Short mmCIF file of C-alpha atoms in Angstrom, two decimals:
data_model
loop_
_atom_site.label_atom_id
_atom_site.label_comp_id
_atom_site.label_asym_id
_atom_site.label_seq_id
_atom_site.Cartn_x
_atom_site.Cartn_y
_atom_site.Cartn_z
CA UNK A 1 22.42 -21.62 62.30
CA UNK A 2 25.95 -21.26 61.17
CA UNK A 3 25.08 -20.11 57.72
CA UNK A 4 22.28 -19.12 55.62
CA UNK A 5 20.09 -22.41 53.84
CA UNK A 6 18.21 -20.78 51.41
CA UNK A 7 17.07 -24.86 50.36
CA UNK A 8 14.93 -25.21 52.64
CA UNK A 9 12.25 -22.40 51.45
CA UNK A 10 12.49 -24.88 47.95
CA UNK A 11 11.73 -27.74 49.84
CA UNK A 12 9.16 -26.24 51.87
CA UNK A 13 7.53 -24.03 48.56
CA UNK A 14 4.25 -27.31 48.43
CA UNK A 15 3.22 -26.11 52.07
CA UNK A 16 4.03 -22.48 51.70
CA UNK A 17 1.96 -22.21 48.96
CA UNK A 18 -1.00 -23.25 50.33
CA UNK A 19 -0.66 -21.51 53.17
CA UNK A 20 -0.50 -18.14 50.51
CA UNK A 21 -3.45 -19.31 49.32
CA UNK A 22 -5.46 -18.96 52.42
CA UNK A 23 -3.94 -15.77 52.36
CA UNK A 24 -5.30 -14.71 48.62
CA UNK A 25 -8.44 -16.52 49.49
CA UNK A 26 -8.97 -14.90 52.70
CA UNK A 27 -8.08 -11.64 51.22
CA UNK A 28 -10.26 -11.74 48.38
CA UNK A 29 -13.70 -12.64 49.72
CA UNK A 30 -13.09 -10.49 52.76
CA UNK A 31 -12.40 -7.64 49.87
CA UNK A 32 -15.41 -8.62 47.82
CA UNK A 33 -17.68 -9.12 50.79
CA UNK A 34 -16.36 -5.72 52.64
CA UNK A 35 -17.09 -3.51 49.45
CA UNK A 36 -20.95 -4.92 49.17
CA UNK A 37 -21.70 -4.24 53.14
CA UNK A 38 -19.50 -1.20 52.49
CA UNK A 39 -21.51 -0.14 49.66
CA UNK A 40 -24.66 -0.79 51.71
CA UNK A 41 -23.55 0.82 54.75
CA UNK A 42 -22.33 4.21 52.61
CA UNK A 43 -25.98 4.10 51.19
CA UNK A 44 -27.55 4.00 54.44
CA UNK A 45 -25.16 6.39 56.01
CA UNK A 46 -26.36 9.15 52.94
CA UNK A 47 -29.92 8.44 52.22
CA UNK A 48 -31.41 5.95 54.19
CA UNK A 49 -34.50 7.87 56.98
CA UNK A 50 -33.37 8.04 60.73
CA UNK A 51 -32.65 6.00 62.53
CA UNK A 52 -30.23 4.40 59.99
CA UNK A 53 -27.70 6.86 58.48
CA UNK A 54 -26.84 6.38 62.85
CA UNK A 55 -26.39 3.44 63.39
CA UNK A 56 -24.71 2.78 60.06
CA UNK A 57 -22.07 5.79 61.15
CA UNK A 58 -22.27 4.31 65.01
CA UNK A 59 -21.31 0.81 63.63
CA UNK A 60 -18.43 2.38 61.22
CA UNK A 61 -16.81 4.21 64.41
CA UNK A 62 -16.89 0.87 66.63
CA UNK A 63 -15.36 -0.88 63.93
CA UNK A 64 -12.60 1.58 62.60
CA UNK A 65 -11.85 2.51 66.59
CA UNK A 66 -11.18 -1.57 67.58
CA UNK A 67 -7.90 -2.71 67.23
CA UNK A 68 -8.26 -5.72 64.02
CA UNK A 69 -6.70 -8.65 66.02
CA UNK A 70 -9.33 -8.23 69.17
CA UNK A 71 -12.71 -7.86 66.08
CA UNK A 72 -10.57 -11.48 64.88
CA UNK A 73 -10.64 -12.75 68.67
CA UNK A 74 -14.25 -11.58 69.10
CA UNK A 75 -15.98 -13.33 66.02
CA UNK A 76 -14.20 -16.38 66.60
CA UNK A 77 -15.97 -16.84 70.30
CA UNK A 78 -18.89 -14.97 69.29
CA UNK A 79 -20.09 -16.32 66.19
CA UNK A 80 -20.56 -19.63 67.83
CA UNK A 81 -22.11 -18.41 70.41
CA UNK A 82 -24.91 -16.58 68.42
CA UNK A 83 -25.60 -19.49 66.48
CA UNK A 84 -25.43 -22.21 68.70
CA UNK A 85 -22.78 -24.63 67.33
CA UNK A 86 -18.63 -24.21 65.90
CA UNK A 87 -18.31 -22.13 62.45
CA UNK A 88 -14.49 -22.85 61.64
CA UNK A 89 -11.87 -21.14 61.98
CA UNK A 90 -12.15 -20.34 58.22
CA UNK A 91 -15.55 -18.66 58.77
CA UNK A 92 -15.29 -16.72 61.71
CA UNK A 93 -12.00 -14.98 59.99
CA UNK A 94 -13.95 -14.32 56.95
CA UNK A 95 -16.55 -12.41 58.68
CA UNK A 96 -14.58 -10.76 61.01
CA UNK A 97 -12.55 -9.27 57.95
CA UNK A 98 -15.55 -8.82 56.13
CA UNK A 99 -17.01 -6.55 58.79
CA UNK A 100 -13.66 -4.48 59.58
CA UNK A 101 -13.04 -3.99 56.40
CA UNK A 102 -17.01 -2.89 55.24
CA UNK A 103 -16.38 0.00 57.72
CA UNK A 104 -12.85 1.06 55.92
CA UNK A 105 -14.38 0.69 52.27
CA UNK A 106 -18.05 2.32 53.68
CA UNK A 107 -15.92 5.31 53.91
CA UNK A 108 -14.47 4.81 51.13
CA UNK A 109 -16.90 4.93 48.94
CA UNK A 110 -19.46 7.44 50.74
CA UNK A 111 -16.25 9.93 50.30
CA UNK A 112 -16.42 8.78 46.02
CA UNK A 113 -19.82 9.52 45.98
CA UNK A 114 -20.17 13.13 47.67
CA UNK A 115 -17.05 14.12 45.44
CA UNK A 116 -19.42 14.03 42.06
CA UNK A 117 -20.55 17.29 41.57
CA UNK A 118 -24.07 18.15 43.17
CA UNK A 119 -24.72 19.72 39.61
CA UNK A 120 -24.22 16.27 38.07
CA UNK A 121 -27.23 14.62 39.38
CA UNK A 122 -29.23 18.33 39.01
CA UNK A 123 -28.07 18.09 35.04
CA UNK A 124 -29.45 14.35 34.88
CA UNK A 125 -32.83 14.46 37.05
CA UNK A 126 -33.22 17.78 34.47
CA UNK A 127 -33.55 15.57 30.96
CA UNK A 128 -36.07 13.14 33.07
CA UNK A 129 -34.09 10.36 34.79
CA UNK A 130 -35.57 9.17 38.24
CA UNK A 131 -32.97 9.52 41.25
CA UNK A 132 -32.40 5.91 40.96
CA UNK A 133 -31.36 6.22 36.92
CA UNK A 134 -29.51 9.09 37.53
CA UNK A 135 -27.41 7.30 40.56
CA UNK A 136 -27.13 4.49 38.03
CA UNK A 137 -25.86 6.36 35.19
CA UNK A 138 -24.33 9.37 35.70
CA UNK A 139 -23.10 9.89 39.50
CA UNK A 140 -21.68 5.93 40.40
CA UNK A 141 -19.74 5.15 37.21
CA UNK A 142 -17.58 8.54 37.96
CA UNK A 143 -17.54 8.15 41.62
CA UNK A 144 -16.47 4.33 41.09
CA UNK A 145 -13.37 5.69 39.19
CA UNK A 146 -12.40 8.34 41.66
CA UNK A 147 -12.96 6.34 44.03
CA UNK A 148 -10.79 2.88 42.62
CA UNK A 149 -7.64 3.46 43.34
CA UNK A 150 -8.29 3.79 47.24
CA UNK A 151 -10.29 0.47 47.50
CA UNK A 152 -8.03 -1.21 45.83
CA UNK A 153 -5.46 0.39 48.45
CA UNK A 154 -6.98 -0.61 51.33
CA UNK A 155 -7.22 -3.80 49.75
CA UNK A 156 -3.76 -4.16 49.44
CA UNK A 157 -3.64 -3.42 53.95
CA UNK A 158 -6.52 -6.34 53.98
CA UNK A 159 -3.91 -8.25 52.32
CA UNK A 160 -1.19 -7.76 55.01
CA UNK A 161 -3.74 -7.78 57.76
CA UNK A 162 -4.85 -11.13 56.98
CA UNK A 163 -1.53 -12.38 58.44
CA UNK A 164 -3.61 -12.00 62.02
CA UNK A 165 -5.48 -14.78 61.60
CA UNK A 166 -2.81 -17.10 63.21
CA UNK A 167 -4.45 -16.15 66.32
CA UNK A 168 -7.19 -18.29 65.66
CA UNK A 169 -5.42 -21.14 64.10
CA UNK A 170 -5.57 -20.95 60.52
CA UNK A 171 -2.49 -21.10 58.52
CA UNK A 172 -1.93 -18.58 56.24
CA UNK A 173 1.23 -17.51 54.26
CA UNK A 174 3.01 -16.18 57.58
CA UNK A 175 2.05 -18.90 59.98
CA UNK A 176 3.30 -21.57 56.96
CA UNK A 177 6.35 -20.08 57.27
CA UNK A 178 6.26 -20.05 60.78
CA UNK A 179 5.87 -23.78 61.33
CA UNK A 180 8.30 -24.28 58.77
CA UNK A 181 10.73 -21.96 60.27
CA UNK A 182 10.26 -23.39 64.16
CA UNK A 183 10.84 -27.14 62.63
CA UNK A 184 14.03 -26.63 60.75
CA UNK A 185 15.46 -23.91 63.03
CA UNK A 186 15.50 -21.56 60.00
CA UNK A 187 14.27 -18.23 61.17
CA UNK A 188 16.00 -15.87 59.22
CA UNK A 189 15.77 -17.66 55.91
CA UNK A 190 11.96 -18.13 56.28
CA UNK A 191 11.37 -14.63 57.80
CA UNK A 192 13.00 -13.00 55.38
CA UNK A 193 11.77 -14.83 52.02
CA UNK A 194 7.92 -13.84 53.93
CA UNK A 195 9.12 -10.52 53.53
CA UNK A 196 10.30 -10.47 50.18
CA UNK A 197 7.17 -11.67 49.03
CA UNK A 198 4.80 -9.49 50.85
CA UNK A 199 6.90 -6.75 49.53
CA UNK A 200 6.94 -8.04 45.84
CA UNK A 201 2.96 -8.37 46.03
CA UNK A 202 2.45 -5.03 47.53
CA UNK A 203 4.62 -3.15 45.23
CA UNK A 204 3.42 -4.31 42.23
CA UNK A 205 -0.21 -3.96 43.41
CA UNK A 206 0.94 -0.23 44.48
CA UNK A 207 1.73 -0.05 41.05
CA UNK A 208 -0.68 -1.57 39.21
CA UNK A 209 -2.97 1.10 40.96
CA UNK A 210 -1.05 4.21 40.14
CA UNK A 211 -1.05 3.19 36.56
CA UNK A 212 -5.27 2.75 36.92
CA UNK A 213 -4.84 6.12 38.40
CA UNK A 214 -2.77 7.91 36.10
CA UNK A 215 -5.53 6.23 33.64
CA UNK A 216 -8.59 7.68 35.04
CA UNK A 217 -7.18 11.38 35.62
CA UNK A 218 -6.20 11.90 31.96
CA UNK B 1 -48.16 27.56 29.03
CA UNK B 2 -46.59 27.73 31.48
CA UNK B 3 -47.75 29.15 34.73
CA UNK B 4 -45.63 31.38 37.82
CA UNK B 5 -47.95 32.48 40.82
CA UNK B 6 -47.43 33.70 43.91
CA UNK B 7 -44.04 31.96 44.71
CA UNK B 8 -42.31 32.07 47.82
CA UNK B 9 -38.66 30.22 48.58
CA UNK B 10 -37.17 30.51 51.74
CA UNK B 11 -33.44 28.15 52.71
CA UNK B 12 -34.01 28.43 56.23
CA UNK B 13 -34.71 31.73 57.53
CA UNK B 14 -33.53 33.53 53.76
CA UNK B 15 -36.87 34.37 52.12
CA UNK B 16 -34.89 33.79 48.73
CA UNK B 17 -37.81 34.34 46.05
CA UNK B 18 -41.28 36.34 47.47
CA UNK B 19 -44.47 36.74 46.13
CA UNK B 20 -42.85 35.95 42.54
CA UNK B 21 -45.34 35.66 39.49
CA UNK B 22 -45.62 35.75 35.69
CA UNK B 23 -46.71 33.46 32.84
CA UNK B 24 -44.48 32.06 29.94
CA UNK B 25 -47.42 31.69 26.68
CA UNK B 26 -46.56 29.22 24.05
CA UNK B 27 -43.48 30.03 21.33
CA UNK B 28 -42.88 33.08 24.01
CA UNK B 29 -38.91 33.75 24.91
CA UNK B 30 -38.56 35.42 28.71
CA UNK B 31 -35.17 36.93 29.24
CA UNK B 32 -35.06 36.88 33.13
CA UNK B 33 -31.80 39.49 34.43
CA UNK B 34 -31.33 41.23 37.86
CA UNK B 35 -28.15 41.24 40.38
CA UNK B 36 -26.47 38.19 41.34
CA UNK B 37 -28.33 36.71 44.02
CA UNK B 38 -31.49 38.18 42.77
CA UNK B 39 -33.11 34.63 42.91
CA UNK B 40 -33.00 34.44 39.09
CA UNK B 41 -31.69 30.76 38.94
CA UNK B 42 -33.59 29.63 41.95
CA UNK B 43 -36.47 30.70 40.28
CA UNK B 44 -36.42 29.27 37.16
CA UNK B 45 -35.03 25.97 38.70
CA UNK B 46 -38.36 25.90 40.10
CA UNK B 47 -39.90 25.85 37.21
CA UNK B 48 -39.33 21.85 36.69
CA UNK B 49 -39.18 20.96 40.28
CA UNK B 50 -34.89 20.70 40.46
CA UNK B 51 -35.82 23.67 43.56
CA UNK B 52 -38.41 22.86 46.19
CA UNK B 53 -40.99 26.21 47.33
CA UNK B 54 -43.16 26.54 49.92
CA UNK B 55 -45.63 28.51 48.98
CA UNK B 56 -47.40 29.70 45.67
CA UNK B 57 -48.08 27.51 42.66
CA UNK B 58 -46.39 26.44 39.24
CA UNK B 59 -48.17 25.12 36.63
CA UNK B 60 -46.37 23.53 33.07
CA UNK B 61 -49.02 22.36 30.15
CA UNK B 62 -51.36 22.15 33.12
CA UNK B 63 -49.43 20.26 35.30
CA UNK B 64 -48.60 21.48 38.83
CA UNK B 65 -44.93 21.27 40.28
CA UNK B 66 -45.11 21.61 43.47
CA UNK B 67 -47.94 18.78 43.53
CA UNK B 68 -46.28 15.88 45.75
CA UNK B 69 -48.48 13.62 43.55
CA UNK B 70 -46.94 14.64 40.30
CA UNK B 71 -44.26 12.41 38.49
CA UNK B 72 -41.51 14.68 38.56
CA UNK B 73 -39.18 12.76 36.36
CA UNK B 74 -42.00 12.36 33.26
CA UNK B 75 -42.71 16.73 33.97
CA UNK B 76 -39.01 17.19 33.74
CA UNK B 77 -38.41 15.14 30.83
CA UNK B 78 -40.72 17.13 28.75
CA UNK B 79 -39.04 20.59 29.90
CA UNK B 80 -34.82 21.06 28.75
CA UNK B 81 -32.74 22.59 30.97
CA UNK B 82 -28.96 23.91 30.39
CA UNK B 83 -26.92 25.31 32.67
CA UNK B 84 -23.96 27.52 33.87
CA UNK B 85 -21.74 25.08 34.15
CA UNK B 86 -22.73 22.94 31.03
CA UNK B 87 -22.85 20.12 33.62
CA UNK B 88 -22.19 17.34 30.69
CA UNK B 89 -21.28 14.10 31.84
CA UNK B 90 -17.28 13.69 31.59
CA UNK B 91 -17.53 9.67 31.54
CA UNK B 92 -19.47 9.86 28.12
CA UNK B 93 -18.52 10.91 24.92
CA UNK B 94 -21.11 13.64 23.79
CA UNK B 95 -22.97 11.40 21.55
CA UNK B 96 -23.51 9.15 25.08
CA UNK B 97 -24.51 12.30 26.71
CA UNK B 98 -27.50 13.26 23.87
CA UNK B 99 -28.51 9.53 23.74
CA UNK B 100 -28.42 8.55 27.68
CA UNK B 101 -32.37 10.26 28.33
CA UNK B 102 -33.64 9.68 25.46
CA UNK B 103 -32.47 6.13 25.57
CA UNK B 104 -33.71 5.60 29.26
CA UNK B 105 -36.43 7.44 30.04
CA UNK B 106 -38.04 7.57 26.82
CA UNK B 107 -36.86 3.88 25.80
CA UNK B 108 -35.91 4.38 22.62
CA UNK B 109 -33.67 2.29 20.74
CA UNK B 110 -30.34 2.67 20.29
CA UNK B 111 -29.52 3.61 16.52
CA UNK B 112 -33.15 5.77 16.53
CA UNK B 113 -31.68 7.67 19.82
CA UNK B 114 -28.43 7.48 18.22
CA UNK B 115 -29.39 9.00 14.56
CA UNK B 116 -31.47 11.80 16.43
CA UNK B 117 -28.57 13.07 18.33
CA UNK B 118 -26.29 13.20 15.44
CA UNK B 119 -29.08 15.01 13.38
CA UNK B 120 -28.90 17.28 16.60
CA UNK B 121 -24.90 17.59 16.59
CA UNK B 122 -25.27 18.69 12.98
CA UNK B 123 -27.39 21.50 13.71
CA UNK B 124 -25.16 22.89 16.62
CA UNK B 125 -22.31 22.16 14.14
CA UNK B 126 -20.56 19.75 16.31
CA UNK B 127 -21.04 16.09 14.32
CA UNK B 128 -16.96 15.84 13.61
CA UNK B 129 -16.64 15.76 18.13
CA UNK B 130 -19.37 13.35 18.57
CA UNK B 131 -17.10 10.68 19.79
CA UNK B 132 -15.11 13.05 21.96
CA UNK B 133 -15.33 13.25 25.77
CA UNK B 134 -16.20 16.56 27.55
CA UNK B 135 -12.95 17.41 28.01
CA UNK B 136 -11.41 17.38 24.93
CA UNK B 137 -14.38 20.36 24.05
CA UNK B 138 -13.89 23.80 24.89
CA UNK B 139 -16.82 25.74 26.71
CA UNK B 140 -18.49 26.76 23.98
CA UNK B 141 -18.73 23.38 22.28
CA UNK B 142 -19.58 21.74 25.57
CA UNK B 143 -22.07 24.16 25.62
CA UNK B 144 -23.99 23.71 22.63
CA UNK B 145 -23.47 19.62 23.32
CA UNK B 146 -25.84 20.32 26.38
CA UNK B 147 -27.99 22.43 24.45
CA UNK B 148 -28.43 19.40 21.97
CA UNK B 149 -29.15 17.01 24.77
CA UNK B 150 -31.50 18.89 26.01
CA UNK B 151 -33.29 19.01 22.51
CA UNK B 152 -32.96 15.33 22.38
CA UNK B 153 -36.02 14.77 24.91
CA UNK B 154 -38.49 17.46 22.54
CA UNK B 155 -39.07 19.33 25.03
CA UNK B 156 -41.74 21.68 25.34
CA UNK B 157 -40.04 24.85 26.89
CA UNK B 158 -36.69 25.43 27.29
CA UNK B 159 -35.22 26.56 30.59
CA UNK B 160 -31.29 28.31 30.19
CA UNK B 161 -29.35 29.25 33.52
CA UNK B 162 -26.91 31.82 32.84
CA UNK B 163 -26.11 29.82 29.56
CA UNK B 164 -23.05 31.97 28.47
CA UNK B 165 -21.57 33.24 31.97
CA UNK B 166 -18.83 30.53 32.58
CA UNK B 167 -17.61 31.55 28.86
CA UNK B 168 -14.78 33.21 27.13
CA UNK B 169 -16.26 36.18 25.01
CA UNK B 170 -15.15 34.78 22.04
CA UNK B 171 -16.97 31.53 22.44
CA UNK B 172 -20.53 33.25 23.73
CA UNK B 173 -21.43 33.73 20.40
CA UNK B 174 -22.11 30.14 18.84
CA UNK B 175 -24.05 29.60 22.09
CA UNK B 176 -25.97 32.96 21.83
CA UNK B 177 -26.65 32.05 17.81
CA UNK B 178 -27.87 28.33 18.67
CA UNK B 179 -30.51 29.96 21.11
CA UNK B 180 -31.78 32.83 18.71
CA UNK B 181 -31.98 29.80 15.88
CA UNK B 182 -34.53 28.10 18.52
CA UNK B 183 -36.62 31.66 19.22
CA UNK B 184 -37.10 31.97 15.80
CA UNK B 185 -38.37 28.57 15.42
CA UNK B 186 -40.66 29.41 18.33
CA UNK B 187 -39.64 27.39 20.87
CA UNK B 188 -40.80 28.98 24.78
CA UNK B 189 -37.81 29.43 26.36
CA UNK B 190 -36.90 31.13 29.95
CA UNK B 191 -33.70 32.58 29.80
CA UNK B 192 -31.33 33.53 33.12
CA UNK B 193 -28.98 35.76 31.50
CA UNK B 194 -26.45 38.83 31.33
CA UNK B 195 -26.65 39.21 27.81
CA UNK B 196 -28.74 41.91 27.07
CA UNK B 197 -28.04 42.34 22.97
CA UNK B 198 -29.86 39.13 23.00
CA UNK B 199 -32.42 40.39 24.94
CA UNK B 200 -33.10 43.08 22.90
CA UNK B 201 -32.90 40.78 19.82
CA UNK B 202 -34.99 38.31 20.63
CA UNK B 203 -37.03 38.49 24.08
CA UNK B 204 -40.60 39.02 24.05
CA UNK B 205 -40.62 40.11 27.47
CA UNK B 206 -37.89 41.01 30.50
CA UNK B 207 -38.28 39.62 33.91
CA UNK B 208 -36.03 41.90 35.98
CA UNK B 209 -35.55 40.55 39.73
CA UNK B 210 -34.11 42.21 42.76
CA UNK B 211 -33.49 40.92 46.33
CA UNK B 212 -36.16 37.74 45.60
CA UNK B 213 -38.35 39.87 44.06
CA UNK B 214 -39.99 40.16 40.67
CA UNK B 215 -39.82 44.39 40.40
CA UNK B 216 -40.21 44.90 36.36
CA UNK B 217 -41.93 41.98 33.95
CA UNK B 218 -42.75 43.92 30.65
CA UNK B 219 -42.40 43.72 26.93
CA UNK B 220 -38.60 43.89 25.58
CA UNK B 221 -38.69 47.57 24.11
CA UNK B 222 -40.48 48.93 26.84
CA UNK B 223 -38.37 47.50 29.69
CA UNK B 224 -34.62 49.21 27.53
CA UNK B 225 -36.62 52.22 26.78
CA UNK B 226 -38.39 53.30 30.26
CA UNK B 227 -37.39 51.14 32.56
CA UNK B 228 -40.14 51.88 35.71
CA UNK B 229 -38.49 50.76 38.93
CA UNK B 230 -35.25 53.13 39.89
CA UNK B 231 -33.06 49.96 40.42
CA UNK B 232 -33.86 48.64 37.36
CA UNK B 233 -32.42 52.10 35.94
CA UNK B 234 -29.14 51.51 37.83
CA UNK B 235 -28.86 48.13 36.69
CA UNK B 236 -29.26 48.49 32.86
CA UNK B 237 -26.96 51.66 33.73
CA UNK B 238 -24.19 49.65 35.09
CA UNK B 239 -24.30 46.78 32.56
CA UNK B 240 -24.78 48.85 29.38
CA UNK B 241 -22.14 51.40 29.51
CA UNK B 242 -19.55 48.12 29.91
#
C-alpha cells in the first residue's frame, strides 16, 4: 500500500451500491415501522387503562437500556426460535431495528404530544368535538410539527446504526466496503470514501431538518 | 335555562367550589367576579362538563352534566365557550378555526360552514384577517376570532372565562363591545370577569364568589349599591378605586 488508489472505489461503485441500498432500505422500513409501534406504544403509555401505559414504559426502558448490537444478536437467534423455522438475515434485522427504534421514536412522540397546550384540547372538546376529533384535528397536526425535526433526527442515528448488521451477515454499505477493502488490500481508500459518504448523507439530512425547523417555528 | 345546584368540586383534598348554586334564565347575562382562586372559572367550566364535580347537579335546556349517560360532545356543542387565553388553534388560519366544528361535528359543508364564518368575521370586524394564522393577530383580534367560532356552532348560552384578562387595555374594548352587541341581542351568557363597567352596563345579575363559595348572587344595581357580605365590600373597594 505504497500509495493511495482511489480507482478501485470506481471499479468497485456496482457492489458498493447495493450494499448502500440495504443500507437505505434497512433504514427506511425500520424508520417507518419504528414510528407506527412508536406511535402505538406513546398512545398506550398516555391513555391506554392499567396494566398497559406499564408495560408499554417497562418495554421502552428494556429497549433504550440494551446495547443495539446485542437486541441485533438476540432477534436473529430468537425469532427463529419463536416461530419454528429460519427468517433471514434480512428479517430478523428489520425487526430488531424496528423494535429499538419504536422505543426511541415512542418517546419521541409522547414528548410532541404532552407539549400541546392542555388548553388546546379544553378549547376544541368546548365547540363539540369528541376526544378522538379533537386528537385528530387540533392536538396531532401541531404536535407532529414540533415534534418532526427530532424523528427525523433519530432517523438520521438509525441510519448510521444500521451499519451493525454485519454481525449477522448482511451486507450493507460498510460491510461492501469491507469485503472490497480486505480483497484488494485497500483499507484506507475504502474506509475513508465510507466516511465521506456517511458524512455527506448526514449533513445534508442535518440540514434539510433545520431548514423544516426554521419552517415550522416562524 | 340553565340550571346550578348544590355543587361541590374538590382536586384531591381542596374542596375548590362548595355548596355552589344559582340559575342562568333564558336571554339572562350573569357577570360572575370574586378573588383569584375564588373557583370562578372552575365553576363555570362546569357548566358544559370541560370540569368534572362530585356532588350537586347541573342542568342545560334540561339536560344534566354530570349524567355519565349524557353525550358530552353534542351538550357542549350547543353551549360556546371562550377563554383567557383565546386558545385558537395556531395551525389554522382563523377562517379554519370558525369552520373546523361546525364542519365536523355538525357536518356541514364546506362553502355553507365557510360563508357562515365569514358572515361571522364581518360582524366582529375581522373579514380582511380571515386567511391569517393566529399569530399574525394581536390579542384582541384573536380574541374576537374565538368569540366568532364560538358563534359558529349557535349556541344556546354563552360561557366567557376571564375574556379580557390576558389583554392590553387598549385592546379590551373591541372584545368588551362584541359581548355587549350579543347581551343586547339577548343571548344568555355567563361571564368570568374583572370588568366591572361592563357589569354595570349590561349584567342582569352578579355572582360574587369567595374561597369556593357563592357569598352574593343578586341583581346588578343592587349588588354596586349595597353590597351584603363584608368581603364583597372590600372587594368592589379594592377594584373600583383602581
Amino acid at each position: 500500500m505504497s500509495e493511495f488508489d482511489f480507482g478501485v472505489i470506481l471499479r468497485a461503485l456496482p457492489f458498493l451500491w447495493q450494499g448502500m441500498q440495504l443500507t437505505l432500505l434497512l433504514t427506511v422500513l425500520a424508520m417507518m415501522g419504528g414510528i407506527l409501534l412508536g406511535t402505538g406504544l406513546a398512545l398506550m403509555r398516555m391513555w391506554a387503562p392499567t396494566p398497559f401505559p406499564q408495560l408499554a414504559a417497562g418495554y421502552v426502558n428494556l429497549l433504550r437500556s440494551i446495547p443495539l448490537i446485542l437486541v441485533v444478536f438476540w432477534f436473529y437467534f430468537l425469532v427463529p426460535l419463536a416461530i419454528g423455522r429460519a427468517v433471514g438475515a434480512f428479517p430478523s434485522a428489520l425487526i430488531a431495528f424496528t423494535m429499538f427504534e419504536a422505543a426511541y421514536y415512542s418517546e419521541i412522540i409522547r414528548a410532541g404530544i404532552q407539549g400541546v397546550a392542555r388548553g388546546q384540547l379544553a378549547a376544541a372538546e368546548a365547540t363539540g368535538l369528541t376526544y378522538l376529533q379533537a386528537m385528530r384535528y387540533v392536538v396531532l397536526p401541531q404536535a407532529f410539527r414540533a415534534m418532526l425535526p427530532v424523528l427525523l433526527t433519530q432517523s438520521i442515528i438509525l441510519f448510521q446504526d444500521t451499519s451493525l448488521v454485519y454481525v449477522v451477515g448482511l451486507h450493507d454499505f460498510l460491510t461492501a466496503a469491507t469485503v472490497v477493502a480486505g480483497r484488494d488490500n485497500r483499507l484506507v481508500e475504502l474506509y475513508t470514501f465510507v466516511a465521506v459518504i456517511y458524512l455527506v448523507l448526514c449533513v445534508a439530512a442535518s440540514y434539510g431538518v433545520r431548514c423544516l425547523r426554521l419552517r415550522f417555528v416562524q | 335555562m340553565i340550571a346550578i345546584e348544590h355543587v361541590d368540586k374538590y382536586y384531591g383534598k381542596h374542596h375548590v367550589l362548595q355548596d355552589c348554586s344559582t340559575h342562568v334564565a333564558r336571554g339572562e347575562v350573569v357577570v360572575v367576579c370574586g378573588p383569584s382562586g375564588s373557583g370562578k372559572s372552575t365553576l363555570i367550566k362546569c357548566v358544559n362538563g370541560l370540569e368534572p364535580f362530585q356532588r350537586g347537579k347541573i342542568t342545560v335546556d334540561g339536560v344534566s352534566v354530570g349524567d355519565r349517560k349524557t353525550d358530552l360532545p353534542r351538550l357542549r356543542a350547543r353551549i360556546g365557550m371562550v377563554f383567557q387565553l383565546f386558545e385558537l388553534y395556531p395551525h389554522l388560519t382563523a377562517l379554519d378555526n370558525i369552520c373546523l366544528a361546525p364542519e365536523k361535528v355538525l357536518r356541514q359543508r364546506r362553502d355553507v360552514a365557510e360563508a357562515r364564518a365569514m358572515a361571522l368575521l364581518k360582524r366582529v370586524d375581522l373579514v380582511e384577517h380571515a386567511r391569517k394564522y393566529p399569530n399574525q393577530l394581536s390579542g384582541g383580534q384573536q380574541q374576537r376570532v374565538a368569540i366568532a367560532r364560538a358563534l359558529a356552532m349557535d349556541p344556546i348560552a354563552m360561557l366567557f372565562d376571564e375574556p379580557t384578562s390576558a389583554l392590553d387595555p387598549e385592546m379590551i374594548k373591541e372584545v368588551l363591545d362584541v359581548m355587549v352587541g350579543l347581551a343586547a341581542e339577548g343571548m344568555t351568557m355567563i361571564v368570568v370577569t374583572h370588568e366591572m363597567g361592563f357589569a354595570r352596563k349590561v349584567a342582569d345579575r352578579v355572582v360574587f364568589m369567595d374561597g369556593g363559595k357563592i357569598l352574593e348572587d343578586r341583581p346588578t344595581d343592587e349588588f354596586f349599591a349595597t353590597p351584603s357580605t363584608e368581603r364583597a365590600k372590600q372587594f368592589l373597594s379594592k377594584i373600583l378605586t383602581h
